[in-house]
Short mmCIF file of C-alpha atoms in Angstrom, two decimals:
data_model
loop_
_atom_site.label_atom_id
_atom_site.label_comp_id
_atom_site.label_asym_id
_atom_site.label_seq_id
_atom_site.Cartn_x
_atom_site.Cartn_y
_atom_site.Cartn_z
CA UNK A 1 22.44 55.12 -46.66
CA UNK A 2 19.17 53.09 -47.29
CA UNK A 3 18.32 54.53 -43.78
CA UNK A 4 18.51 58.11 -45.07
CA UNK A 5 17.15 57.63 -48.03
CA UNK A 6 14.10 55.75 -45.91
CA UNK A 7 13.51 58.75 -43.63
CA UNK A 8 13.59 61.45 -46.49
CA UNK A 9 10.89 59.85 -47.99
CA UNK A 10 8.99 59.45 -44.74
CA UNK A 11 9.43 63.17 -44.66
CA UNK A 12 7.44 63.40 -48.37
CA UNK A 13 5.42 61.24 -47.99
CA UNK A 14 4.35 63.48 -44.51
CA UNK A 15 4.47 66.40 -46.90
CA UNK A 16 1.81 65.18 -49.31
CA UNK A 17 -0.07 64.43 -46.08
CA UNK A 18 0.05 67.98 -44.18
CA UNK A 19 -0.59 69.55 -47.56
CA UNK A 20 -4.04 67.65 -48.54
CA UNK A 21 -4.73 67.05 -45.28
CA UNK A 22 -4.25 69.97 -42.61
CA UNK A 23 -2.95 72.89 -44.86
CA UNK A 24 -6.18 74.52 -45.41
CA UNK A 25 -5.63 76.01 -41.72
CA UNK A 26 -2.83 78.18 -41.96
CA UNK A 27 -3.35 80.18 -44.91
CA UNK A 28 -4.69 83.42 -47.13
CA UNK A 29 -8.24 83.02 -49.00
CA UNK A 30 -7.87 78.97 -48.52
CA UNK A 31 -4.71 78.93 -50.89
CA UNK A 32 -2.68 76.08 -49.39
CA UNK A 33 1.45 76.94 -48.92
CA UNK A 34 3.12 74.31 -51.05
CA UNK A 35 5.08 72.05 -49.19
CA UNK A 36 7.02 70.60 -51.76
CA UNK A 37 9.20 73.94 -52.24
CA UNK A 38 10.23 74.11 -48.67
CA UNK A 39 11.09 69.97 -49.00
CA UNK A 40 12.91 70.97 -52.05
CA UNK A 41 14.48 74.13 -50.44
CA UNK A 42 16.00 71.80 -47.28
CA UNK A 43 17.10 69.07 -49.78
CA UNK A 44 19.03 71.10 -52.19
CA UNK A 45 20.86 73.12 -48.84
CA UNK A 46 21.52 69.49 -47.53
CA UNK A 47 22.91 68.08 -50.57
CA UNK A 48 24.20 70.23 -53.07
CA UNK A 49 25.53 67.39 -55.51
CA UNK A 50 23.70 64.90 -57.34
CA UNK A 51 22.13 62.97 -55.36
CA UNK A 52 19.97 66.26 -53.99
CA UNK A 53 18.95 66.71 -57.43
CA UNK A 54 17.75 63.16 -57.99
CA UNK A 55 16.04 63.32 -54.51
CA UNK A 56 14.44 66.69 -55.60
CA UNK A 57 13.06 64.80 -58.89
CA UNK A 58 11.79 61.57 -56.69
CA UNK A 59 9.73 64.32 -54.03
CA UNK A 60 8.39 66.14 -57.19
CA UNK A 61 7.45 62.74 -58.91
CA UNK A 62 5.89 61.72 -55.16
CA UNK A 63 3.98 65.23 -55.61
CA UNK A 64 2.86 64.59 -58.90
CA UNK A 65 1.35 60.92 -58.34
CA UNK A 66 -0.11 62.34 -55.15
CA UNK A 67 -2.13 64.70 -57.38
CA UNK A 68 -3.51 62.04 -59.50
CA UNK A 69 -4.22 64.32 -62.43
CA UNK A 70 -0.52 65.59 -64.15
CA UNK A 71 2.66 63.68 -63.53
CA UNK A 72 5.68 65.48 -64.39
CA UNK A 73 5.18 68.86 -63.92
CA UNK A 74 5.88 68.98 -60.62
CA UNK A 75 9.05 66.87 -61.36
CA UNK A 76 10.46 69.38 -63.19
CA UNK A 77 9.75 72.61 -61.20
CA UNK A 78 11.25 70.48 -58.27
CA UNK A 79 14.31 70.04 -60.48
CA UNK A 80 14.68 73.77 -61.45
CA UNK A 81 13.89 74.64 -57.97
CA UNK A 82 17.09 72.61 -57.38
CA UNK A 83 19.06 74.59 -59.20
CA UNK A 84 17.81 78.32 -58.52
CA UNK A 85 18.38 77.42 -54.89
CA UNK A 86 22.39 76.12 -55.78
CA UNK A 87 22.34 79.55 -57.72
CA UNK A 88 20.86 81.34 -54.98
CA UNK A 89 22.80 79.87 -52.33
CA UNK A 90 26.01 81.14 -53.63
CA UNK A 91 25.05 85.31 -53.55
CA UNK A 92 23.20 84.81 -50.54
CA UNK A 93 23.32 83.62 -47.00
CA UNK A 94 20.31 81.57 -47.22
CA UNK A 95 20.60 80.11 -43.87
CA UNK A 96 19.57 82.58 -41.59
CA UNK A 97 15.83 83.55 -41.12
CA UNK A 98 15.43 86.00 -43.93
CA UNK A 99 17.33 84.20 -46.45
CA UNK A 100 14.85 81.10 -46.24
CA UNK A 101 12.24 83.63 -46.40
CA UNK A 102 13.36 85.28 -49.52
CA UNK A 103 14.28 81.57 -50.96
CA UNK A 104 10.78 80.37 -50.14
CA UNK A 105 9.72 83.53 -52.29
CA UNK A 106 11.67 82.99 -55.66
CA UNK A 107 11.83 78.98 -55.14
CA UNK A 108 7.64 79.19 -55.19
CA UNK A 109 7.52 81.65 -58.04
CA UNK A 110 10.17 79.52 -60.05
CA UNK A 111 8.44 76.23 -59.39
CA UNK A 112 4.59 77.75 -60.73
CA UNK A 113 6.30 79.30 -63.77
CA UNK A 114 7.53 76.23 -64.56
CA UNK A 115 4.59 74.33 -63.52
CA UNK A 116 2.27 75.89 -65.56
CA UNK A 117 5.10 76.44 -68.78
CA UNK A 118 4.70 72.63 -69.18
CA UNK A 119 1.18 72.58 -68.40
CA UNK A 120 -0.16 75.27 -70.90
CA UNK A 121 0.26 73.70 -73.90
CA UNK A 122 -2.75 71.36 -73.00
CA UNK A 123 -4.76 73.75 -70.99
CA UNK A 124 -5.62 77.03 -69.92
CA UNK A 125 -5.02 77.58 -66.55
CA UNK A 126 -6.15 80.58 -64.50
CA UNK A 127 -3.06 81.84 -63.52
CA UNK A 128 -4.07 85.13 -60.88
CA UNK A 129 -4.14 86.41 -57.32
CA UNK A 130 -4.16 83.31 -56.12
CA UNK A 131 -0.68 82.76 -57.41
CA UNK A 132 1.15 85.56 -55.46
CA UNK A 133 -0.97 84.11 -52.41
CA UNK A 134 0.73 80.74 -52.22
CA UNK A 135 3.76 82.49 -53.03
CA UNK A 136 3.43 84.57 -49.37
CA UNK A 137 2.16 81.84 -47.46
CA UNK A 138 4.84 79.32 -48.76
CA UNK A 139 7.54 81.47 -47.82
CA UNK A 140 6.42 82.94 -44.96
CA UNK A 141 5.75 79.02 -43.48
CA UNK A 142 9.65 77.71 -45.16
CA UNK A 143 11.53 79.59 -42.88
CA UNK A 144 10.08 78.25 -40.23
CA UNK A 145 9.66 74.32 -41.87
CA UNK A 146 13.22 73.68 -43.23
CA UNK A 147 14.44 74.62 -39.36
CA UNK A 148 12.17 72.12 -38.21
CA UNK A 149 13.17 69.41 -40.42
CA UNK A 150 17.00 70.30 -40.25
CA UNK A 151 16.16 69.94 -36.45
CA UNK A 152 15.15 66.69 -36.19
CA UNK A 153 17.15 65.25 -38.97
CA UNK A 154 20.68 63.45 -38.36
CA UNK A 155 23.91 65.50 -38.93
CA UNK A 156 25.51 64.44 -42.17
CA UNK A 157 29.91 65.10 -42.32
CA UNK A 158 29.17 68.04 -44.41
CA UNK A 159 26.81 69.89 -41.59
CA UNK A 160 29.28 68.68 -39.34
CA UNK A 161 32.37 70.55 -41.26
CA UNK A 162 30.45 73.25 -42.07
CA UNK A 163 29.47 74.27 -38.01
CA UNK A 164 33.17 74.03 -37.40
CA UNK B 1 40.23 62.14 -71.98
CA UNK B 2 38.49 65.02 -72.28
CA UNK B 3 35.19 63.64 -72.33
CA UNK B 4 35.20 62.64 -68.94
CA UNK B 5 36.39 65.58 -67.90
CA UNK B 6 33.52 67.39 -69.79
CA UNK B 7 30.94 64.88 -68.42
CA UNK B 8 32.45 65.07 -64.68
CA UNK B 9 32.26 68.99 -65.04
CA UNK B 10 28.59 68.74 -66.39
CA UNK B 11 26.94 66.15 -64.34
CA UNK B 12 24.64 68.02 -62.48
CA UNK B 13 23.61 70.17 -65.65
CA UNK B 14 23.40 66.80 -67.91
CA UNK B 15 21.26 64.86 -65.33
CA UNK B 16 19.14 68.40 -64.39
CA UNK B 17 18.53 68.20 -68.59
CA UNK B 18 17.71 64.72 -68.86
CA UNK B 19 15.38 64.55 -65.98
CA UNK B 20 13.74 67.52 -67.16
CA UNK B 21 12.99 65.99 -70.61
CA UNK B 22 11.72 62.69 -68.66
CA UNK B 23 9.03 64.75 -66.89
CA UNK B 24 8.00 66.39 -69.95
CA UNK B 25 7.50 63.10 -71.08
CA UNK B 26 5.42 61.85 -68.71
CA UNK B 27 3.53 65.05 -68.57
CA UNK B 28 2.65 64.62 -72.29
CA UNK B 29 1.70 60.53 -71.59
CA UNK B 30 -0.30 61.99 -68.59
CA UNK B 31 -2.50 64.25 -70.95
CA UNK B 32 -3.44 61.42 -73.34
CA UNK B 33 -6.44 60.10 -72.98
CA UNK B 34 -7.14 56.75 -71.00
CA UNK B 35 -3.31 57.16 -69.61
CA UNK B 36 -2.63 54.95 -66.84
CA UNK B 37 -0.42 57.12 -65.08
CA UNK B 38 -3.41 58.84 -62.75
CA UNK B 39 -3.97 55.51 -61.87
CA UNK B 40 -0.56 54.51 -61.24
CA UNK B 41 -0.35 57.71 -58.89
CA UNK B 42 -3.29 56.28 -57.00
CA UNK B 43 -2.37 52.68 -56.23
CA UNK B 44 1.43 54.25 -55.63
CA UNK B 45 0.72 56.68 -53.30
CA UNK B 46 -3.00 56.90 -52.67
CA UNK B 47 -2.62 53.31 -50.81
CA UNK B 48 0.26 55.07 -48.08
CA UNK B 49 -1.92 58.55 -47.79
CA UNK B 50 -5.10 57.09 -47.50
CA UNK B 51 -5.20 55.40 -44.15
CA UNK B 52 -3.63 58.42 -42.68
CA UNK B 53 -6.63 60.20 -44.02
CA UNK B 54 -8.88 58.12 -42.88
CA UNK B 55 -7.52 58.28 -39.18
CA UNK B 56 -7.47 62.29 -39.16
CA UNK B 57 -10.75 62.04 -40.80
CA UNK B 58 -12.14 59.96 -37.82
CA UNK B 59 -10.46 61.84 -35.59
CA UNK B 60 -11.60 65.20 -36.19
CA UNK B 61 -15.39 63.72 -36.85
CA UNK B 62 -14.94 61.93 -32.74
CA UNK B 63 -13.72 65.46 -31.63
CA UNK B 64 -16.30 67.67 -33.80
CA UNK B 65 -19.52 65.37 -32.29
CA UNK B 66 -18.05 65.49 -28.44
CA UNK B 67 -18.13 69.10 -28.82
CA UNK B 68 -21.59 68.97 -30.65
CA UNK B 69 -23.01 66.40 -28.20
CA UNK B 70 -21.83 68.76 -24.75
CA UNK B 71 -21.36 72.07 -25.64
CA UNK B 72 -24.64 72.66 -27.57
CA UNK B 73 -26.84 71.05 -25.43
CA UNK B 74 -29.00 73.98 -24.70
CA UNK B 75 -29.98 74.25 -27.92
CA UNK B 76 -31.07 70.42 -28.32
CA UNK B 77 -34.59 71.27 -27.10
CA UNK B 78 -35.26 74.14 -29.85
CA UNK B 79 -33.72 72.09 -32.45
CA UNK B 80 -36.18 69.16 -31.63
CA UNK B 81 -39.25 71.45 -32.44
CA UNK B 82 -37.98 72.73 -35.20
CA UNK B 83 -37.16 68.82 -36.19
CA UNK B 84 -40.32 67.71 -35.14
CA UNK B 85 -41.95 70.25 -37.30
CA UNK B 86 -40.42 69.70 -40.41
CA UNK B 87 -40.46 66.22 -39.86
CA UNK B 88 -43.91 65.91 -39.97
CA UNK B 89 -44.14 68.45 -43.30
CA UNK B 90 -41.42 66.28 -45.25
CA UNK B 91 -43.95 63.01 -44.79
CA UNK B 92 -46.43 64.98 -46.35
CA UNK B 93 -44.30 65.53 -49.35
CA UNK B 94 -42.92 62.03 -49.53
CA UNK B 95 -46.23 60.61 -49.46
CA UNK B 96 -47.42 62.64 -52.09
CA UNK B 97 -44.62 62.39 -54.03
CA UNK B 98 -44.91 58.86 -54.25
CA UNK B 99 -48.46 58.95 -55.93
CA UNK B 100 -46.68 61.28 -58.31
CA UNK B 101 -43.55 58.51 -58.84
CA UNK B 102 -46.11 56.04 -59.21
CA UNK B 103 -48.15 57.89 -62.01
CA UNK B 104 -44.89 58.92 -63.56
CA UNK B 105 -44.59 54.93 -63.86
CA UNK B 106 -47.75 54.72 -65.37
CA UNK B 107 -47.55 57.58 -67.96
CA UNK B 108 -44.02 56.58 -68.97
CA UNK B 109 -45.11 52.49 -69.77
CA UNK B 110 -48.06 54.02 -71.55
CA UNK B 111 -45.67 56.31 -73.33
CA UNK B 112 -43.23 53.25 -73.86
CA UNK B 113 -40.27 55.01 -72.52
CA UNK B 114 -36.95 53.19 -70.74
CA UNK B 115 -35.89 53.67 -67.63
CA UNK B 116 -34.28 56.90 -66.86
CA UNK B 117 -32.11 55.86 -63.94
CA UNK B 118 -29.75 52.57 -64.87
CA UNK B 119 -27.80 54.07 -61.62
CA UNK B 120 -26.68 52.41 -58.32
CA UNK B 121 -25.95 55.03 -55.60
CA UNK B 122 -23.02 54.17 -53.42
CA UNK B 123 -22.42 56.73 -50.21
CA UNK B 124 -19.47 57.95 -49.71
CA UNK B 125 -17.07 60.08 -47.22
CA UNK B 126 -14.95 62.82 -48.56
CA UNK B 127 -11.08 61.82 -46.43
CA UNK B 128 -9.28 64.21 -47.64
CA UNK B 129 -9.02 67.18 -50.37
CA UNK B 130 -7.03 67.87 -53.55
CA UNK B 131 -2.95 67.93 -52.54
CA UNK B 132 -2.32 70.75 -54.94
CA UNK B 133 -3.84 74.45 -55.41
CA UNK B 134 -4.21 73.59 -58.91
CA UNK B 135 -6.05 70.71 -58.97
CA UNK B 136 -9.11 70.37 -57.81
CA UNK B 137 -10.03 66.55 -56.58
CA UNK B 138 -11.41 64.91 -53.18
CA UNK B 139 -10.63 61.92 -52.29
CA UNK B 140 -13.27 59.23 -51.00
CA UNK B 141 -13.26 55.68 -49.32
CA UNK B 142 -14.57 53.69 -51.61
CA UNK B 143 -12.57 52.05 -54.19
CA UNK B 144 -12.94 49.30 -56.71
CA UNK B 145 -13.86 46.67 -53.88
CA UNK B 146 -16.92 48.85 -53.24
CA UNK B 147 -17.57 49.04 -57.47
CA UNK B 148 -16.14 52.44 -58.18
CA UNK B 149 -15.70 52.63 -62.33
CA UNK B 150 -13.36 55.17 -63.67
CA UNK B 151 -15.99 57.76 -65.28
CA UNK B 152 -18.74 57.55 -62.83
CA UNK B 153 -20.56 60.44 -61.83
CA UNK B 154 -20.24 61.78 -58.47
CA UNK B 155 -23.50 64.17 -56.45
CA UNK B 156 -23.94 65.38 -53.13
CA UNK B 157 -27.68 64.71 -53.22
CA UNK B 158 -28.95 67.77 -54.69
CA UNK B 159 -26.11 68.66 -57.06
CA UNK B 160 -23.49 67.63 -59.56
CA UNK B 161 -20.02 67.31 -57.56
CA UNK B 162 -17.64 65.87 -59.99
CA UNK B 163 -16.14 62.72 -61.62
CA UNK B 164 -14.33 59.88 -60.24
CA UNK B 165 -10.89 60.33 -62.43
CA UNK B 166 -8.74 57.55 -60.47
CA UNK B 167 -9.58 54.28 -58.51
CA UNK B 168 -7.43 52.21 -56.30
CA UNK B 169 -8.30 49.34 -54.01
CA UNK B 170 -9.87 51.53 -50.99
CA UNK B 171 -10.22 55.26 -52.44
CA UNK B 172 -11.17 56.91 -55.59
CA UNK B 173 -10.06 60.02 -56.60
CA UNK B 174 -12.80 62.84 -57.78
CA UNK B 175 -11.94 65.60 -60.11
CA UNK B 176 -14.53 68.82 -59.26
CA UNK B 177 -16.83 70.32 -61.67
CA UNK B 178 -14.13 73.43 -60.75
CA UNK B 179 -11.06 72.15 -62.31
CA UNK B 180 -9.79 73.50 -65.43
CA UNK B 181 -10.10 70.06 -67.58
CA UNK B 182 -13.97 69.30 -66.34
CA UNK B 183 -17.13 70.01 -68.65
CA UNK B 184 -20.49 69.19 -68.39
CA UNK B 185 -22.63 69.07 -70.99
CA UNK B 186 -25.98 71.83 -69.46
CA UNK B 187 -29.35 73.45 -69.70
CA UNK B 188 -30.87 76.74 -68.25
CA UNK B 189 -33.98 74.85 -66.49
CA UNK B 190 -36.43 77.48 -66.85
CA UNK B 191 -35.67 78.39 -71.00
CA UNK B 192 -33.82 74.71 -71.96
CA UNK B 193 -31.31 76.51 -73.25
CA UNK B 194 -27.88 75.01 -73.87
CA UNK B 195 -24.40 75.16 -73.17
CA UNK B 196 -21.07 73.51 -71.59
CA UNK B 197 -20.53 74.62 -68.37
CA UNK B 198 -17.04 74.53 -67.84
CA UNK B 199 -14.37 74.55 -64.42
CA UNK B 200 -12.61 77.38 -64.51
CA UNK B 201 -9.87 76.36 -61.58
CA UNK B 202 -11.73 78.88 -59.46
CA UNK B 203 -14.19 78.33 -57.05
CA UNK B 204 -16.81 79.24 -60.04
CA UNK B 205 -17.82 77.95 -63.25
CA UNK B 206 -18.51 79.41 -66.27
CA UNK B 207 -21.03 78.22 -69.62
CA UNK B 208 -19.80 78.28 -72.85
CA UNK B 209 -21.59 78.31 -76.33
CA UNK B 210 -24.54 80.41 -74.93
CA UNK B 211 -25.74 82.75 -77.74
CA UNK B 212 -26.84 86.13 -77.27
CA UNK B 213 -30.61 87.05 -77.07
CA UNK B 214 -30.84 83.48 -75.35
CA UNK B 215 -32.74 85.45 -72.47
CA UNK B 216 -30.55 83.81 -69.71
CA UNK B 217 -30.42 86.16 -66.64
CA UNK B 218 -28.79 86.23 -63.28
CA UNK B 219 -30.97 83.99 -60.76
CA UNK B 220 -31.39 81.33 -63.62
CA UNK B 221 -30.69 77.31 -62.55
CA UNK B 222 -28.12 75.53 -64.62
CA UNK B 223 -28.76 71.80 -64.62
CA UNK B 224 -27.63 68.93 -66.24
CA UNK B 225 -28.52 68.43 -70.12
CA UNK B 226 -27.29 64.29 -69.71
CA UNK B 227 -26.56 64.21 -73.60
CA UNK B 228 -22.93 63.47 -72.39
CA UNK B 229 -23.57 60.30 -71.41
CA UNK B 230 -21.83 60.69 -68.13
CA UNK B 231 -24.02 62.64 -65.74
CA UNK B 232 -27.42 62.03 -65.39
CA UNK B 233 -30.11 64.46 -66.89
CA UNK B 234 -31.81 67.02 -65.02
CA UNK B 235 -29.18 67.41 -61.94
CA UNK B 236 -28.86 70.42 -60.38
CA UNK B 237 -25.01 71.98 -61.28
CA UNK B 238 -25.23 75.88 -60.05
CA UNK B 239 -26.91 79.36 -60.39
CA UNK B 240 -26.18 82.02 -63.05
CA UNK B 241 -24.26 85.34 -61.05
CA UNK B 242 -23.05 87.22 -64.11
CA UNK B 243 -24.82 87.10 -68.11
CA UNK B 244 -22.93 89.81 -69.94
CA UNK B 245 -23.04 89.97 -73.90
CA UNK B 246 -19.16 90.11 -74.90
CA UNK B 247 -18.45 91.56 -78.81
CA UNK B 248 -19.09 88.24 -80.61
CA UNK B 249 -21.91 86.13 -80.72
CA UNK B 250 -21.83 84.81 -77.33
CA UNK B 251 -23.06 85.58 -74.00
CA UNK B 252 -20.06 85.76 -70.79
CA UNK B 253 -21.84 83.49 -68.36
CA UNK B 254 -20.88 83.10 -64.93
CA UNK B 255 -22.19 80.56 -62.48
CA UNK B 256 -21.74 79.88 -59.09
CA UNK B 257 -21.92 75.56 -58.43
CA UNK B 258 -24.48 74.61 -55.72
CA UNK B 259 -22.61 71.92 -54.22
CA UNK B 260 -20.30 73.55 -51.24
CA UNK B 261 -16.84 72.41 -51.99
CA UNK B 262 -15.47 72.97 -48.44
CA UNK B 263 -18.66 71.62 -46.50
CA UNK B 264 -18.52 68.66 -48.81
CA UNK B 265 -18.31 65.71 -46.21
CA UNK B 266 -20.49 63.31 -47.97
CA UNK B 267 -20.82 62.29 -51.45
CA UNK B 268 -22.99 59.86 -53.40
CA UNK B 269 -21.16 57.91 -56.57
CA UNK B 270 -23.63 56.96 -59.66
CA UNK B 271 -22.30 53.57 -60.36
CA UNK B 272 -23.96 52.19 -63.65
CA UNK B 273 -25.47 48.77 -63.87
#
């Protein structure tokens, strides 16, 4: 268990890494795809109980001390995010290619409304094109991401039932 | 009975709630001022980030030089000249700008006035770049072994970069002049008038409090007023683009910040004495 727990946060801690380090490269007018939704987006598939939703909070907290500036915001958008993608889940069969896609689209637009809800009431932010554009790029790039992590991650009893 | 029934139906909803109202918590301690929690972030995760950003840094610097050093070779011979050239025109200027350092000296002992620069510059590399779209920070490698301060001013030798918001033992954290919580307190150089110049989130900046019939036009150099007590006077911050009168007393001014925020690779930290 401490094993898991050990490599999921390897997996963050790679997240904050990719997205301050190399994820100026892949993307629309410099606007970097956000990471922590498609983290969030494999977590809350892989465990759909509490502990996901726990893990979800840690990443977001991870996020948020990576940023230096706000903690908590991105704490809580990971722990919406959570739930929209339980919600989600249910109507739609997220697993296949388009279903991540269109998860990676609501997830990201969920996760900045609720980013910037809590952060308004101290400042204004400038809230424009640049918001749709991480939107695309995020879930154009989650598909593709949560395959890649579900690949080289270990099979937990639940992935196991559910293939059979 | 029922209650843990109730509870054991609602677990995921209760604990979804309660963690939500813990991150607005710390959201609200992390907008105080002096909280410790952008610190906190720093020395957490800053210290497990920041030699991996140091290595990629390196890395890409070894590769971007090999391919400097063999693939542009046949332009090393033009580039000398040119050099050479302005070499030789720069030593002019030093040297004459000395005599007029030295009878600034003069004038300002006669005048009686203290000493405008109670700054140590410390170089620094940018290693990596803000984690989030909406935040705008660098991160350097120097940290409070080298005598970063929390509050010092940061320049890329001709103009105003940022502040250094977070320190940790190795790397400081810089909020840009473009993020939505940075001001700077300004001048138009040629007509001394002021404003706040103010991040905007975007890659442009905007000053504030500039009234109307001020005679500020595009092409105009925003610098540094120092009257804030952070950055020093007279540094160069941007150029006015846009100077539109809105319906109230104010001018709309836009301005574009000279310092390059994706070519920044080196940065120098005001440290004061």
């Amino acid at each position: 268990m401490f094993k898991k727990i050990f490599i999921l946060f390897v997996y963050c801690l790679l997240g904050v890494f990719i997205q301050s380090s190399f994820a100026s490269f892949p993307t629309l007018a410099l606007i970097k795809p956000d990471f922590l939704v498609m983290l969030v987006i494999f977590l809350s598939l892989k465990y759909r109980d509490i502990y996901g939703l726990l893990l979800c909070f840690f990443f977001g907290l991870i996020f948020d001390f990576a940023s230096v500036l706000y903690v908590g915001p991105n704490a809580a958008s990971a722990v919406i995010s959570f739930l929209v993608v339980n919600y989600v889940g249910q109507k739609l069969f997220v697993e296949s290619f388009m279903g991540l896609l269109i998860l990676g689209f609501i997830v990201s637009l969920t996760k900045q409304l609720v980013y910037f809800s809590l952060i308004i009431s101290w400042i204004q932010p400038n809230i424009g094109i640049a918001n749709l554009t991480e939107t695309l790029t995020t879930s154009v790039l989650t598909p593709f991401v949560v395959r890649a992590i579900s690949f080289f991650g270990k099979k937990t009893p639940q992935d196991k039932r559910r293939k059979d | 009975m029922w209650i843990l029934n109730f509870i054991k139906e609602n677990v995921l909803s209760g604990t979804a709630i309660f963690l939500l109202i813990i991150s607005f918590c710390l959201t609200a301690k992390s907008f105080e001022k002096g909280s410790y929690l952008p610190s906190l972030g720093i020395n957490l995760v800053g210290r497990v980030i920041a030699p991996a950003e140091k290595g990629r840094h390196e890395l890409f610097q070894s590769i971007a030089a090999a391919w400097n050093r063999y693939v542009n070779l046949w332009d090393i011979e033009k580039s000398r000249n040119l050099l050479f050239t302005e070499n030789k025109a720069l030593e002019d200027k030093i040297a004459s700008l000395i005599e007029v350092e030295y009878e600034n000296q003069r004038l300002r002992k006669l005048l009686n006035f203290g000493q405008s620069y109670p700054y140590k510059l410390i170089g620094a590399t940018v290693i990596g770049r803000n984690s989030s779209n909406w935040v705008r920070s660098l991160t350097i490698n120097r940290g409070k072994q080298d005598g970063m301060k929390v509050g010092s001013p940061v320049v890329d030798g001709k103009a105003v970069v940022g502040q250094i918001i977070a320190v940790s033992k190795k790397t400081s954290t810089v909020l840009l002049l473009t993020d939505n919580i940075s001001g700077i307190d300004a001048l138009i150089q040629s007509s001394r008038t002021p404003g706040i110049i103010k991040g905007t989130g975007t890659a442009m900046l905007e000053m504030n409090y500039v009234l109307k019939g001020s005679g500020v036009v595009v092409g105009d150099k925003v610098i540094s007023s120092g009257l804030d007590g952070i950055y020093p006077k007279g540094k160069l911050i941007g150029t006015v683009t846009k100077a539109e009168d809105t319906v109230g007393l104010v001018k709309k001014i836009e301005v574009k910040p000279s310092m390059d925020l994706f070519k920044l690779e080196e940065v120098l930290v005001l440290v004061s004495e």
